CSV table of C-alpha atoms and ligand atoms in Angstrom, one decimal:
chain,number,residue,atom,x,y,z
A,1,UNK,CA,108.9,73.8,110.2
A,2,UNK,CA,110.8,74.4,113.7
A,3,UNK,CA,113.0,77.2,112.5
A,4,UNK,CA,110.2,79.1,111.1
A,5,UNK,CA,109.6,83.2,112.3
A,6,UNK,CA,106.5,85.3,112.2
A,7,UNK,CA,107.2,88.6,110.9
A,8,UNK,CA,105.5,91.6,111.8
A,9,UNK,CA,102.6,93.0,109.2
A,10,UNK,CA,105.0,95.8,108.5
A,11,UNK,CA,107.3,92.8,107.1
A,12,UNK,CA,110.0,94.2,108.7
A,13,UNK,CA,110.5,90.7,110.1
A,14,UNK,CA,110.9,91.6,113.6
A,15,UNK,CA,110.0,88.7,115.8
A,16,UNK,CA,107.5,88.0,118.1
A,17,UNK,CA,105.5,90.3,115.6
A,18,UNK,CA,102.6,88.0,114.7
A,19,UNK,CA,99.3,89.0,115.0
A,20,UNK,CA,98.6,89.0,118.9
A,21,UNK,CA,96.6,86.9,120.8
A,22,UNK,CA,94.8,85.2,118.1
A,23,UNK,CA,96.9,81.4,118.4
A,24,UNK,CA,96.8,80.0,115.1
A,25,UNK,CA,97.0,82.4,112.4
A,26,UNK,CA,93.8,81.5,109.5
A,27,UNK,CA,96.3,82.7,106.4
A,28,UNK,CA,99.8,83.4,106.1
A,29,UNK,CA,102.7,83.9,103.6
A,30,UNK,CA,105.7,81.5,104.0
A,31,UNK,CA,108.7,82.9,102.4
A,32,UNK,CA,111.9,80.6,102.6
A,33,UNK,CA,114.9,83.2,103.1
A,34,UNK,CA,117.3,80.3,101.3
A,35,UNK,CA,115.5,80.5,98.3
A,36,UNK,CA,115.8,84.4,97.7
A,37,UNK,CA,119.4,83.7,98.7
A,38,UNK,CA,119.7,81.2,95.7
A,39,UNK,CA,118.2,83.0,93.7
A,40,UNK,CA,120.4,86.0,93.9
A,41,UNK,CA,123.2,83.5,93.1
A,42,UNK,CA,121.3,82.5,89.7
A,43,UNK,CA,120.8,86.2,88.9
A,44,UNK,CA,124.9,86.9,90.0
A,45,UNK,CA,125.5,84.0,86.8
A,46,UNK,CA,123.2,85.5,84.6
A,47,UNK,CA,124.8,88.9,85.4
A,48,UNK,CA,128.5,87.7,84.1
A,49,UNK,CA,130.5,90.3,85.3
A,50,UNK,CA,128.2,93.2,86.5
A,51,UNK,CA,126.7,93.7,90.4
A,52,UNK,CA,123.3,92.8,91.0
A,53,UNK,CA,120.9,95.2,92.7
A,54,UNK,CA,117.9,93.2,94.6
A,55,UNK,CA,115.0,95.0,94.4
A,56,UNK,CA,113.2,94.6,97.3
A,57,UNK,CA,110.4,98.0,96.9
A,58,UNK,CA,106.7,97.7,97.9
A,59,UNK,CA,107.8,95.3,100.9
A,60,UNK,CA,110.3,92.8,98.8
A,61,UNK,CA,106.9,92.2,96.9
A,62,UNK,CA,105.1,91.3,99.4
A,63,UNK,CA,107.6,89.3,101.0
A,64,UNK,CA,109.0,91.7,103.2
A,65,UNK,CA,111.8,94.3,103.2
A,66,UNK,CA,114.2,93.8,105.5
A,67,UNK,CA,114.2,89.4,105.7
A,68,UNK,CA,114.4,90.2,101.5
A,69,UNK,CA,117.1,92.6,101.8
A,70,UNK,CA,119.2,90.4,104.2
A,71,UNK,CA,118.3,86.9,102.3
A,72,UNK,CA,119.1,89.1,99.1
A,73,UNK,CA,122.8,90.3,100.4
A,74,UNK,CA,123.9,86.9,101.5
A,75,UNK,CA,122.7,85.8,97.8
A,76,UNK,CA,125.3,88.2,96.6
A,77,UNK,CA,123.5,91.1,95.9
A,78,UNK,CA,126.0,94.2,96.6
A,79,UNK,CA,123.0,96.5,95.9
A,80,UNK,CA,119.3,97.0,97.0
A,81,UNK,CA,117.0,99.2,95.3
A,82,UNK,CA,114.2,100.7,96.5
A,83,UNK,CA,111.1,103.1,95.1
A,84,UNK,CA,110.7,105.7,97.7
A,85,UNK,CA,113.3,107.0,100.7
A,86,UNK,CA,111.1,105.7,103.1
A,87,UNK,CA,111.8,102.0,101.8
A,88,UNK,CA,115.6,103.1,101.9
A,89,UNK,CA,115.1,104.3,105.2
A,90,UNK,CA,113.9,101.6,106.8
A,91,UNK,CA,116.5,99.0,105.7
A,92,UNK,CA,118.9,101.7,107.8
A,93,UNK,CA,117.4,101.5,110.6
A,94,UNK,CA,117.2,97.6,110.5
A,95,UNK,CA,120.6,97.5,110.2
A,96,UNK,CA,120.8,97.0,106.4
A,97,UNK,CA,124.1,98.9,105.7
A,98,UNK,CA,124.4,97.5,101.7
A,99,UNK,CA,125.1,100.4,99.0
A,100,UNK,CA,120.9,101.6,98.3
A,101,UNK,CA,119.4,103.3,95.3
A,102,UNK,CA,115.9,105.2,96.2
A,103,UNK,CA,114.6,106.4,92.8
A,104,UNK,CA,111.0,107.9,93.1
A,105,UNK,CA,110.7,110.8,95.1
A,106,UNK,CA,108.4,114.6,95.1
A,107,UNK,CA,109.2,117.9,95.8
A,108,UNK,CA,109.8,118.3,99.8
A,109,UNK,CA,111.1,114.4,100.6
A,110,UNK,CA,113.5,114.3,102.9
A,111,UNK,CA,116.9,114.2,101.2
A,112,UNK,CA,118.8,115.4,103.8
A,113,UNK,CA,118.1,112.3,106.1
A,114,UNK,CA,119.0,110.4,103.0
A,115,UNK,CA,122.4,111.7,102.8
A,116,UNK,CA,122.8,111.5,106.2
A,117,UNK,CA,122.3,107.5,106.1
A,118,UNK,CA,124.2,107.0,102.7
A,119,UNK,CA,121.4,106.8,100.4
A,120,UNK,CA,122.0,107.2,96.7
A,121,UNK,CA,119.6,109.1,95.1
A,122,UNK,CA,118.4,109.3,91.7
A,123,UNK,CA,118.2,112.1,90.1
A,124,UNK,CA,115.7,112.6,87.1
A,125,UNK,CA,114.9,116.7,86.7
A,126,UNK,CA,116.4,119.7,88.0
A,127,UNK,CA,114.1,120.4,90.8
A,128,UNK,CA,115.4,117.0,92.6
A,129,UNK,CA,118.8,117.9,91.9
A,130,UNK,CA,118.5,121.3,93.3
A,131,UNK,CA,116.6,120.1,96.5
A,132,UNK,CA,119.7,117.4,96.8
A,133,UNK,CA,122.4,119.9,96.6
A,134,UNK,CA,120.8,122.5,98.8
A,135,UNK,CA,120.5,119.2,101.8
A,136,UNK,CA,123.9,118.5,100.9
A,137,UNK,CA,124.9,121.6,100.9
A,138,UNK,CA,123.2,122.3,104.8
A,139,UNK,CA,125.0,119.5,105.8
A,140,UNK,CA,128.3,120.1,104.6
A,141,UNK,CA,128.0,116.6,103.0
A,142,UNK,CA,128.2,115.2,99.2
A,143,UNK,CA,125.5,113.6,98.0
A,144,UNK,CA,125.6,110.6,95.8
A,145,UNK,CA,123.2,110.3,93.0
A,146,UNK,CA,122.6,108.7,89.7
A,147,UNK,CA,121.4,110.7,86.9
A,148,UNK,CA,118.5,108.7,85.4
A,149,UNK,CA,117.8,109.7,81.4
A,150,UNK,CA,114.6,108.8,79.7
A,151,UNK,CA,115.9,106.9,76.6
A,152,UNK,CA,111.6,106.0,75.8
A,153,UNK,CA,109.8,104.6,78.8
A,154,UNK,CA,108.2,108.2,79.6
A,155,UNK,CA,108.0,107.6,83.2
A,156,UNK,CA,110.6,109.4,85.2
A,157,UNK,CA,114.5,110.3,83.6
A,158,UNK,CA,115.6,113.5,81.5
A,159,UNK,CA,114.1,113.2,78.6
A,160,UNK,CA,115.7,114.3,75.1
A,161,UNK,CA,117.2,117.9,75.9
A,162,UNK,CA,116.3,117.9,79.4
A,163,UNK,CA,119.3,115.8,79.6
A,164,UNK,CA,121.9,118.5,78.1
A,165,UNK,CA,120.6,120.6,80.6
A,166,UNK,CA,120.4,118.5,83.5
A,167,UNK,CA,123.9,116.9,83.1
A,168,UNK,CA,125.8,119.8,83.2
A,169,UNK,CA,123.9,121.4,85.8
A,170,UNK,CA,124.7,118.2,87.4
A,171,UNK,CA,128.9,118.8,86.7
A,172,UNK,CA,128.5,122.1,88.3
A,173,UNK,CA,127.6,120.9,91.4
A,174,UNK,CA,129.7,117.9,91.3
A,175,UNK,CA,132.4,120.9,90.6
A,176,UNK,CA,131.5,122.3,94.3
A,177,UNK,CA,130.9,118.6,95.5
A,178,UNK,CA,127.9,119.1,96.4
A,179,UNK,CA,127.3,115.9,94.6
A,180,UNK,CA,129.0,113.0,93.3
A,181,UNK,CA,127.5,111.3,89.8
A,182,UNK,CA,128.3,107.7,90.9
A,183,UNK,CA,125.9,106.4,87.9
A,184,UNK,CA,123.4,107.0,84.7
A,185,UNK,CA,121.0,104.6,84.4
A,186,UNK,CA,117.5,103.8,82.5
A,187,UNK,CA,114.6,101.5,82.6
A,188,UNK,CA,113.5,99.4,79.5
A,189,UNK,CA,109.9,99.7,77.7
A,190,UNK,CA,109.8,96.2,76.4
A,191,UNK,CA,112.7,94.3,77.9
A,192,UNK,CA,110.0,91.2,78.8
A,193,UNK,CA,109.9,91.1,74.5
A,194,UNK,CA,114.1,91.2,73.8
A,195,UNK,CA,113.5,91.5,70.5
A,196,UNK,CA,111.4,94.4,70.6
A,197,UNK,CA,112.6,97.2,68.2
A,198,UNK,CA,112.2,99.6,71.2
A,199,UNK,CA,114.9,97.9,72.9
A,200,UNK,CA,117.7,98.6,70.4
A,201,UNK,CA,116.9,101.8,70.4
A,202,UNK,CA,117.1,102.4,74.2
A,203,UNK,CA,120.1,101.0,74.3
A,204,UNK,CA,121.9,102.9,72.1
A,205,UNK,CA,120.5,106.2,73.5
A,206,UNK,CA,121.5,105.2,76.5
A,207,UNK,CA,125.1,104.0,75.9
A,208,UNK,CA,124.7,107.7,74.2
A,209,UNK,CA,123.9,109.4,77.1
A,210,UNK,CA,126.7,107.6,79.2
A,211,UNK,CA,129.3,108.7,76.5
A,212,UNK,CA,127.9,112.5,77.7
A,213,UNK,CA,128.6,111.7,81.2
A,214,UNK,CA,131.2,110.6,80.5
A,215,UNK,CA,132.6,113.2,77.8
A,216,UNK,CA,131.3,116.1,80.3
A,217,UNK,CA,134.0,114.3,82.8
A,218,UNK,CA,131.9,112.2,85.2
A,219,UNK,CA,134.1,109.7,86.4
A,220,UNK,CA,131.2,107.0,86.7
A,221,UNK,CA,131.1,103.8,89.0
A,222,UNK,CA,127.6,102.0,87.6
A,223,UNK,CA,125.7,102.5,84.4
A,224,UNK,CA,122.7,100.3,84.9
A,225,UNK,CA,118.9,99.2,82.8
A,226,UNK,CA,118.5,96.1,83.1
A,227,UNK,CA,115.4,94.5,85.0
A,228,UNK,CA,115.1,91.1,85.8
A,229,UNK,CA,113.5,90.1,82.1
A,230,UNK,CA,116.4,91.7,80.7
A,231,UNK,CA,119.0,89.9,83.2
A,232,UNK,CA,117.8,87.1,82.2
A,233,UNK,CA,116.9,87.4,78.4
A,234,UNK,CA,119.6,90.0,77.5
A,235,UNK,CA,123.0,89.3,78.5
A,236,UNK,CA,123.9,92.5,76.3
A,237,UNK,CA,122.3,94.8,78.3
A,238,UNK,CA,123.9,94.4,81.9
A,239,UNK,CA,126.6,97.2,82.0
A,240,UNK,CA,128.3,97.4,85.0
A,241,UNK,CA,124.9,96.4,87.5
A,242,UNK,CA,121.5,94.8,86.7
A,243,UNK,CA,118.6,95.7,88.7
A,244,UNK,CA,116.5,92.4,89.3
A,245,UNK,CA,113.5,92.1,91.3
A,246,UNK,CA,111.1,89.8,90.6
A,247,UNK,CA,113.5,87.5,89.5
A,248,UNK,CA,114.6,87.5,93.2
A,249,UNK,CA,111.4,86.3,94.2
A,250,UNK,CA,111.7,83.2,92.0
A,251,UNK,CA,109.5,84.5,89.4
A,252,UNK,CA,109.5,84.4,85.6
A,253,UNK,CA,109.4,88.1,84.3
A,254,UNK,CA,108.7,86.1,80.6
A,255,UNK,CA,106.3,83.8,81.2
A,256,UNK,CA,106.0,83.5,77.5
A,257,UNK,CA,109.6,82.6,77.1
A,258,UNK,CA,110.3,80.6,80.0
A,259,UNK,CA,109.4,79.7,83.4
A,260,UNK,CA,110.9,80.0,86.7
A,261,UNK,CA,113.0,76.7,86.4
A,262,UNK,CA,114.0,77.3,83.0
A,263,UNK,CA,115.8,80.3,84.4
A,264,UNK,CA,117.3,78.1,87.7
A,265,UNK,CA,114.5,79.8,89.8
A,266,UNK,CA,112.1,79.1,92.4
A,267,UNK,CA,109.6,81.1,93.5
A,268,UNK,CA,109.8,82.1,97.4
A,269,UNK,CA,106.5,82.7,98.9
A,270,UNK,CA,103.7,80.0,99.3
A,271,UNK,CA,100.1,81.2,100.2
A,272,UNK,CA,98.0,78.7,102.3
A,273,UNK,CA,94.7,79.6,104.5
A,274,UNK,CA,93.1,77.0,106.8
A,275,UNK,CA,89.7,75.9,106.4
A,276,UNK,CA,87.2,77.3,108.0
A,277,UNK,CA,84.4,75.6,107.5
A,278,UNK,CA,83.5,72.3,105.7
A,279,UNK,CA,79.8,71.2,104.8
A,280,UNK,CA,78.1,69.2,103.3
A,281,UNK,CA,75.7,71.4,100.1
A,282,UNK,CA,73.1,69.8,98.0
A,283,UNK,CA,72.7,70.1,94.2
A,284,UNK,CA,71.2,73.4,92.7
A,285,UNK,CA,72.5,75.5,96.2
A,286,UNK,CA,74.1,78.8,94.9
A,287,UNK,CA,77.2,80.2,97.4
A,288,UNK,CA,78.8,83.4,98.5
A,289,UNK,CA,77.3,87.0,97.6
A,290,UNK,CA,74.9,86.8,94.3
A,291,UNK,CA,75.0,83.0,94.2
A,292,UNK,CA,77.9,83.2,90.8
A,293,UNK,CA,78.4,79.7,91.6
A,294,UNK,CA,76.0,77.2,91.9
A,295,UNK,CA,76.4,73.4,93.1
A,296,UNK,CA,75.8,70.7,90.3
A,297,UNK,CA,75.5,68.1,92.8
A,298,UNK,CA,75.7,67.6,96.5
A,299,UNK,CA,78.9,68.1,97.2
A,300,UNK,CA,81.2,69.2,100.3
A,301,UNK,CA,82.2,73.0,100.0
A,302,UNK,CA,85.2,74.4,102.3
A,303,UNK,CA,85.2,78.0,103.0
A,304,UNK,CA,88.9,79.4,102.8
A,305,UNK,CA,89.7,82.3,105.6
A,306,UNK,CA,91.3,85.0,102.9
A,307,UNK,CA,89.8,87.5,100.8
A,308,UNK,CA,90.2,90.7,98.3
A,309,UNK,CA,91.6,92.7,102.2
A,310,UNK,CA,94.1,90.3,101.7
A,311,UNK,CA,95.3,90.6,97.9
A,312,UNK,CA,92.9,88.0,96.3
A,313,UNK,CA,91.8,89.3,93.1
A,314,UNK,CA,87.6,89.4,93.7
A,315,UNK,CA,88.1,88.7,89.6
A,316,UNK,CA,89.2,85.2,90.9
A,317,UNK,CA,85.5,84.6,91.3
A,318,UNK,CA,85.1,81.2,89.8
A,319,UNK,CA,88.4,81.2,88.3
A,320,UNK,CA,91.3,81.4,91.2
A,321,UNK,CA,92.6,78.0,91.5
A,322,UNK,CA,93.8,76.1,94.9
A,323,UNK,CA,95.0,73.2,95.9
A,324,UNK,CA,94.3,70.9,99.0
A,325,UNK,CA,95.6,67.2,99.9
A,326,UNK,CA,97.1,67.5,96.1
A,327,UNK,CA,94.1,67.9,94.5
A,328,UNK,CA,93.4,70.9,92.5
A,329,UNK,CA,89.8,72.9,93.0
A,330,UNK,CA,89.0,76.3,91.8
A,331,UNK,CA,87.3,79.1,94.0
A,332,UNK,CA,83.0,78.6,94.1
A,333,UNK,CA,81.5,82.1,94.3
A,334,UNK,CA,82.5,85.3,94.5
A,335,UNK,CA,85.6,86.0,96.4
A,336,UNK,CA,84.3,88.3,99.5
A,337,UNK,CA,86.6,90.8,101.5
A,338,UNK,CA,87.9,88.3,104.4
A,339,UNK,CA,87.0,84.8,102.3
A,340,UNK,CA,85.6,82.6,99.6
A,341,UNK,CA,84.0,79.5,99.3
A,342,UNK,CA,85.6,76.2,97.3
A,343,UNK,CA,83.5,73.4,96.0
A,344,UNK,CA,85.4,70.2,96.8
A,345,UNK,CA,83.5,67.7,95.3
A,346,UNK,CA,81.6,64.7,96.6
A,347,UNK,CA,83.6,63.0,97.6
A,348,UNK,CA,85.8,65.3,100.0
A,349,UNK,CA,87.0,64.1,103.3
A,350,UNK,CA,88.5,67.9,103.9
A,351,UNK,CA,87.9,69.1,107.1
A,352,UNK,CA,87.9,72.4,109.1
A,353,UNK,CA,91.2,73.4,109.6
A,354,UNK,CA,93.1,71.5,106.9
A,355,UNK,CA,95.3,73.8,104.9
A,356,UNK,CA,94.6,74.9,101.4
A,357,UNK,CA,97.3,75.9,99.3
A,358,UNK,CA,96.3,79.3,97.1
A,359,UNK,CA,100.2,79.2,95.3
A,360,UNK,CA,103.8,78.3,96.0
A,361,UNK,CA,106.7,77.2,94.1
A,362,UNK,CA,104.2,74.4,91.9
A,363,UNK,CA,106.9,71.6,92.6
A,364,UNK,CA,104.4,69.7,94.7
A,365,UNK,CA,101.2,70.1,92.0
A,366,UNK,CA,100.4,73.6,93.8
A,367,UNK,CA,99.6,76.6,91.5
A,368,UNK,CA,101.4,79.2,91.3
A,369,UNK,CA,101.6,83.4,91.5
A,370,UNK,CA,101.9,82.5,88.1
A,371,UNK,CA,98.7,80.3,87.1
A,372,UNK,CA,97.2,82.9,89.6
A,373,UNK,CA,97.9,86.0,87.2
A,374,UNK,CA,97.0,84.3,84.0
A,375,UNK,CA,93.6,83.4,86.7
A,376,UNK,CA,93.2,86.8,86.5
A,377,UNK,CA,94.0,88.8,84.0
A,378,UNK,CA,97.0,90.6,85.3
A,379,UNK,CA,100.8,89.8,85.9
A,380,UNK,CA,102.4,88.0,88.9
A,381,UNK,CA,104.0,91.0,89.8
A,382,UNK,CA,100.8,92.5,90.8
A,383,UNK,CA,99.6,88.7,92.8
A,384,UNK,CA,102.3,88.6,95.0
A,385,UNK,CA,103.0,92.4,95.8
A,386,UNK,CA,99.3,92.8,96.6
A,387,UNK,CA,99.5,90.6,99.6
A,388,UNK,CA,97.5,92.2,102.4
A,389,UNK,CA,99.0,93.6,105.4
A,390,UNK,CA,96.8,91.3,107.5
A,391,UNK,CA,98.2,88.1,106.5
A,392,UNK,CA,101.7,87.6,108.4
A,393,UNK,CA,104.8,86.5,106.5
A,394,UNK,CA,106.5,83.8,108.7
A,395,UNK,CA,109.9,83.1,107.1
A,396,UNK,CA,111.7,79.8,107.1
A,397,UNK,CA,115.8,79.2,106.2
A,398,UNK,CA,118.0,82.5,106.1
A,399,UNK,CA,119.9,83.3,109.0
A,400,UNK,CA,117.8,84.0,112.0
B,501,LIG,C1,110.7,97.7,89.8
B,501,LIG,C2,111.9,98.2,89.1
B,501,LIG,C3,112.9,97.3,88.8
B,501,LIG,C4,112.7,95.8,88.9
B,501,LIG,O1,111.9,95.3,87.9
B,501,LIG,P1,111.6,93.7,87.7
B,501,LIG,O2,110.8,93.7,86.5
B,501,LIG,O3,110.8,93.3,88.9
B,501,LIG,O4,112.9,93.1,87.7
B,501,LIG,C5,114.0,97.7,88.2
B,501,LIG,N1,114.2,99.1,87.9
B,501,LIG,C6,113.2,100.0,88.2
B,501,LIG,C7,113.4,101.4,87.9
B,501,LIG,C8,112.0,99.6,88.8
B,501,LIG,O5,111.0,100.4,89.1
């Protein structure tokens, strides 16, 4: 890997910004930038003729926010999306200049540096859409924002009347251009089960609420709900934009319906530590904290340099599987804060500093975020978004 790049631990992918002074690094996520790039192509096909918004929040999910956003954009993707401003701000000031959506913000946030750097906003209740207009307004500037309606998830969006009183309160300000409705948009309850009754039922509440916006004279550029598992399950549901994101990452938002290459996917981070350690450990030895594992016979155990600081689910405790030289193991012992211990059999040659693959795409036998969720008891989402700060993201393909 010669073209390879450390990125910083604030994945902003700046170079040179590798852990210092520590030479080889014990863990790190490799994230190939051509992959997200494809990706974003797959999703574009799947989209038919709406935009695609990447969504690169919480750090491209783990991956990092600004490689993402680029690798995303020269994919295709004419939007990014992000959870909070300070996501949207720092794609600005890394040169990001793509149309962004920020959509989850309190009382107080900084709207008015928002504005300044051509943020869109969302806009869910009245007290966002008041603090908007007033930065807009001490500015001299129009804001941009897309009104967000509730049509069942009960997170954020007006919900039921709040909507006929927060669109035309909207209008009225759009009337002294304070702000610009540019879109109405929604998130799905159930979209990774298509066939969910919920789902009809959103969507026609929110194809409702657009006919509002659109009867109270909002001249509208994107209506927009759906996620990746409805991009890729629900051709129906992608309006004028689709909002993927862990689809970008090469992961199946249905694991129950399909996997990543069913979809024309491939996921884009692998996770690999280098041994630390190897011994050799006779029968009946217990290892790691409250001996949970104890060796059948004598055997060779490696001890892998990455731990729940990092993102590994301590739940993977006897169940998180790995991979080294192509053969599968499964973590021996409770996973501690900064490592965990593998039994590799008797017959192991492994020696310190040979690399042990946690997951990657699983086209060379490796698990994947995937096998590491159902490992766990939780989603992949959480897996590969949970990936410690500590461990640098060194990106290979994309443009650098
Ligand atoms: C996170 C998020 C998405 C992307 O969801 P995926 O399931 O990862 O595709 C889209 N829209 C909103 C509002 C989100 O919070």
């Amino acid at each position: 890997m010669t073209d390879e790049i450390h990125g910083s631990a604030d994945g902003l992918g700046r170079p040179g910004g590798a852990p210092h002074a520590a030479g080889r690094e014990t863990a790190r996520a490799t994230v190939d930038l051509d992959v997200i790039r494809r990706n974003v192509e797959v999703l574009r096909e799947h989209a038919g003729s709406a935009a695609v918004m990447a969504v690169v929040k919480a750090d491209g999910y783990g991956h990092g926010l600004v490689p993402s956003a680029r690798a995303a954009v020269s994919g295709g993707a004419s939007w990014l999306g992000v959870a909070q401003l300070s996501e949207a701000m720092a794609l600005r000031d890394n040169g990001v200049h793509a149309p962004v959506l920020s959509w989850l913000h309190v009382p107080g946030s900084d709207f008015a540096a928002a504005i300044t750097a051509d943020i869109d906003l969302s806009v869910s209740a009245l007290w966002s859409l008041a603090e908007v207009a007033d930065a807009a307004r001490a500015l001299g500037r129009t804001a941009r924002i897309h009104l967000k309606v509730d049509t069942g998830l009960g997170r954020n969006g007006a919900f039921g009347d709040d909507w006929q009183i927060l669109l035309p309160a909207a209008r009225s300000l759009e009337a002294e251009r304070l702000v610009r409705i540019v879109g109405v948009w929604s998130h799905f309850v159930y979209a990774d089960e298509p066939t969910h009754p919920t789902v009809r039922r959103q969507q026609e509440r929110f194809g409702q609420a657009v006919r509002e916006a659109e009867r109270a004279g909002c001249e509208l550029e994107v209506r927009h709900i759906a996620n990746s598992a409805a991009t890729l399950t629900n051709p129906g549901v992608a309006f004028d934009l689709v909002r993927p994101g862990l689809a970008v990452y090469g992961l199946s938002p249905v694991p129950s319906l399909g996997d990543p290459q069913s979809f024309g996917l491939t996921p884009a981070m692998t996770l690999s530590a280098d041994l630390a350690v190897t011994k050799r450990i006779p029968a009946g030895q217990g290892l790691s904290y409250g001996h949970q594992y104890v060796t059948s016979q004598d055997t060779t155990v490696g001890l892998v340099p990455i731990g729940y600081a990092d993102g590994i689910p301590r739940n993977a405790t006897n169940a998180g599987p790995v991979s080294l030289g192509g053969a599968r193991h499964t973590v021996s012992g409770r996973v501690c804060m900064d490592q965990f211990t593998v039994d590799l059999g008797p017959q192991s040659r492994a020696q310190a500093g040979d690399r042990v693959t946690l997951f990657g795409a699983g086209e060379s036998g490796e698990p994947t975020a995937e096998d590491w969720a159902r490992a766990t008891g939780t989603i992949s989402y959480e897996i590969i978004s949970r990936i410690g700060s500590r461990v640098p993201r060194v990106y290979i393909g994309g443009q650098q």
